[in-house]
Amino acid sequence: MKYQGKAWKFGADVDTDAIIPARYLNTSDSEELAKHCMEDADPEFPQKVQPGDIIVADKNFGCGSSREHAPIAIKYAGVSCVIAKTFARIFYRNAFNIGLPIFESPQAAEAISEGDELQVDPGSGVIKNLTKNEEYQATPVPEFMQQIIAAGGLIGYVSQKLGARRQESE
């Protein structure tokens, strides 16, 4: 499966408070969180983003607190994946745990402009900029992590594995 969508650019050190402001942390409703995704960085983002679109950022994306609300807000806003120079470590784990694919590529983060149409192949790590007719390399997502993403996150993945084991033992 490839991800394709329009690029939304953000700078360096986008923290989890910018991704989902603390005033919305009183809910764990994914759809409600999505309505406020990135609104402090770009107040119109929740209304402008379309399913499949891609966030592109500079270094240290997702720094700050360890809240899972941040990648959940991004995923449920319709963003198919995030590309950045680097990610904060806890955000990196939380993103995969909830099924949000992320890709590290300093080259792509520099070259992509807001509005560019992108296509990302998670297996190869190839990012195609369809607008500029350029390609960049990201670190490919390992197969088992692609399975976690396909299952909708770690909970779905574990549920699938447990279900398969139950069937085998019957």
Coordinates of C-alpha atoms in Angstrom, one line a residue:
M1 CA 0.0 0.0 0.0
K2 CA 1.3 3.5 -0.9
Y3 CA 0.3 6.7 0.7
Q4 CA -0.6 9.7 -1.5
G5 CA -1.7 13.2 -0.7
K6 CA -1.0 16.9 -0.5
A7 CA 1.9 18.1 1.7
W8 CA 1.4 20.3 4.7
K9 CA 4.7 21.9 5.9
F10 CA 5.6 22.6 9.5
G11 CA 8.9 23.7 11.0
A12 CA 11.3 22.3 13.6
D13 CA 10.5 21.2 17.1
V14 CA 6.7 20.9 16.7
D15 CA 5.7 19.7 20.1
T16 CA 2.8 17.7 21.2
D17 CA 1.0 20.8 22.5
A18 CA 1.1 22.3 19.0
I19 CA -0.2 19.0 17.5
I20 CA -3.1 18.8 20.0
P21 CA -3.4 21.6 22.5
A22 CA -3.6 20.7 26.1
R23 CA -7.0 22.2 26.5
Y24 CA -8.4 19.3 24.5
L25 CA -6.8 16.5 26.6
N26 CA -9.9 16.0 28.6
T27 CA -11.2 13.7 25.9
S28 CA -10.0 10.5 24.4
D29 CA -12.5 10.7 21.5
S30 CA -10.4 10.4 18.4
E31 CA -12.9 12.3 16.2
E32 CA -13.0 15.2 18.7
L33 CA -9.2 15.3 18.9
A34 CA -9.0 15.3 15.0
K35 CA -11.1 18.5 15.0
H36 CA -8.3 20.4 16.8
C37 CA -5.2 18.8 15.2
M38 CA -2.5 21.4 14.6
E39 CA -4.9 24.2 15.2
D40 CA -2.4 26.3 17.3
A41 CA 0.2 26.0 14.5
D42 CA -2.4 26.6 11.7
P43 CA -5.9 27.4 12.9
E44 CA -7.4 26.3 9.6
F45 CA -5.6 23.0 9.3
P46 CA -8.4 20.8 10.7
Q47 CA -10.8 22.2 8.0
K48 CA -8.3 22.2 5.1
V49 CA -6.7 18.8 5.5
Q50 CA -8.1 16.0 3.3
P51 CA -8.0 12.3 3.7
G52 CA -4.6 11.0 2.6
D53 CA -2.8 14.3 3.0
I54 CA 0.8 14.2 4.4
I55 CA 2.4 16.3 7.1
V56 CA 6.1 17.2 6.3
A57 CA 8.2 18.8 9.1
D58 CA 11.7 19.7 10.0
K59 CA 13.6 18.1 12.9
N60 CA 12.3 16.8 16.3
F61 CA 8.7 16.4 15.3
G62 CA 6.5 15.4 18.2
C63 CA 8.8 16.6 21.0
G64 CA 7.4 17.4 24.4
S65 CA 5.1 15.3 26.4
S66 CA 4.5 11.6 25.8
R67 CA 0.8 11.9 25.2
E68 CA -0.7 9.4 22.6
H69 CA -3.3 12.1 21.9
A70 CA -0.9 13.7 19.4
P71 CA -0.5 10.9 16.8
I72 CA -4.2 9.9 17.3
A73 CA -5.2 13.5 16.4
I74 CA -3.1 13.4 13.3
K75 CA -4.3 9.9 12.2
Y76 CA -8.0 10.7 12.7
A77 CA -7.6 14.1 11.0
G78 CA -7.1 12.0 7.9
V79 CA -3.3 12.4 7.5
S80 CA -2.0 9.2 5.9
C81 CA 1.6 9.7 7.2
V82 CA 4.2 12.1 8.5
I83 CA 7.6 12.8 7.0
A84 CA 10.2 14.7 9.0
K85 CA 14.0 15.1 9.3
T86 CA 13.7 13.4 12.8
F87 CA 11.1 12.5 15.3
A88 CA 11.1 12.7 19.1
R89 CA 11.6 9.2 20.4
I90 CA 8.4 8.8 22.3
F91 CA 6.3 10.2 19.5
Y92 CA 8.0 7.7 17.1
R93 CA 6.9 4.8 19.3
N94 CA 3.4 6.2 19.9
A95 CA 2.8 6.8 16.2
F96 CA 3.5 3.2 15.3
N97 CA 1.6 1.9 18.4
I98 CA -1.6 3.6 17.1
G99 CA -1.0 2.8 13.5
L100 CA 0.3 6.2 12.1
P101 CA 3.1 5.6 9.6
I102 CA 6.1 8.0 9.9
F103 CA 9.2 8.4 7.8
E104 CA 12.5 10.0 8.5
S105 CA 14.1 11.8 5.5
P106 CA 16.1 14.9 5.9
Q107 CA 16.3 15.3 2.1
A108 CA 12.5 15.1 1.7
A109 CA 11.8 17.5 4.6
E110 CA 14.1 20.1 2.9
A111 CA 12.9 19.7 -0.7
I112 CA 9.1 19.3 -0.3
S113 CA 7.0 22.5 -0.5
E114 CA 3.6 23.0 1.0
G115 CA 1.0 21.8 -1.5
D116 CA 3.2 19.3 -3.3
E117 CA 1.5 16.1 -4.2
L118 CA 3.4 13.2 -2.7
Q119 CA 3.4 9.4 -2.9
V120 CA 5.2 7.3 -0.2
D121 CA 6.0 3.6 -0.5
P122 CA 6.5 2.3 3.1
G123 CA 8.3 -0.9 2.1
S124 CA 11.1 0.8 0.0
G125 CA 11.0 4.2 1.8
V126 CA 10.8 6.0 -1.6
I127 CA 9.0 9.3 -1.4
K128 CA 7.9 10.6 -4.8
N129 CA 7.2 14.3 -5.2
L130 CA 4.8 14.1 -8.1
T131 CA 4.6 17.9 -8.3
K132 CA 8.4 18.4 -8.8
N133 CA 9.1 15.0 -10.4
E134 CA 11.7 14.2 -7.7
E135 CA 12.4 11.2 -5.4
Y136 CA 13.8 11.1 -1.9
Q137 CA 14.8 8.2 0.3
A138 CA 13.4 7.6 3.7
T139 CA 14.2 4.9 6.1
P140 CA 12.0 2.0 5.0
V141 CA 9.4 0.7 7.6
P142 CA 10.3 -2.9 8.6
E143 CA 7.7 -5.5 7.6
F144 CA 6.5 -6.3 11.1
M145 CA 5.9 -2.6 11.7
Q146 CA 4.0 -2.4 8.4
Q147 CA 1.8 -5.2 9.8
I148 CA 1.2 -3.2 13.0
I149 CA 0.1 -0.2 10.8
A150 CA -2.1 -2.4 8.7
A151 CA -3.8 -3.8 11.8
G152 CA -4.6 -0.2 12.9
G153 CA -1.9 -0.2 15.6
L154 CA -0.4 -2.4 18.3
I155 CA -3.7 -3.4 19.9
G156 CA -5.1 -4.6 16.6
Y157 CA -1.9 -6.4 15.7
V158 CA -1.8 -8.3 19.1
S159 CA -5.5 -9.1 18.8
Q160 CA -4.9 -10.6 15.3
K161 CA -2.0 -12.6 16.5
L162 CA -4.0 -13.9 19.5
G163 CA -7.0 -14.7 17.3
A164 CA -4.7 -16.7 14.9
R165 CA -3.2 -18.6 17.8
R166 CA -6.7 -19.5 19.2
Q167 CA -7.7 -20.8 15.8
E168 CA -4.5 -22.9 15.5
S169 CA -5.1 -24.5 18.9
E170 CA -8.7 -25.4 18.2

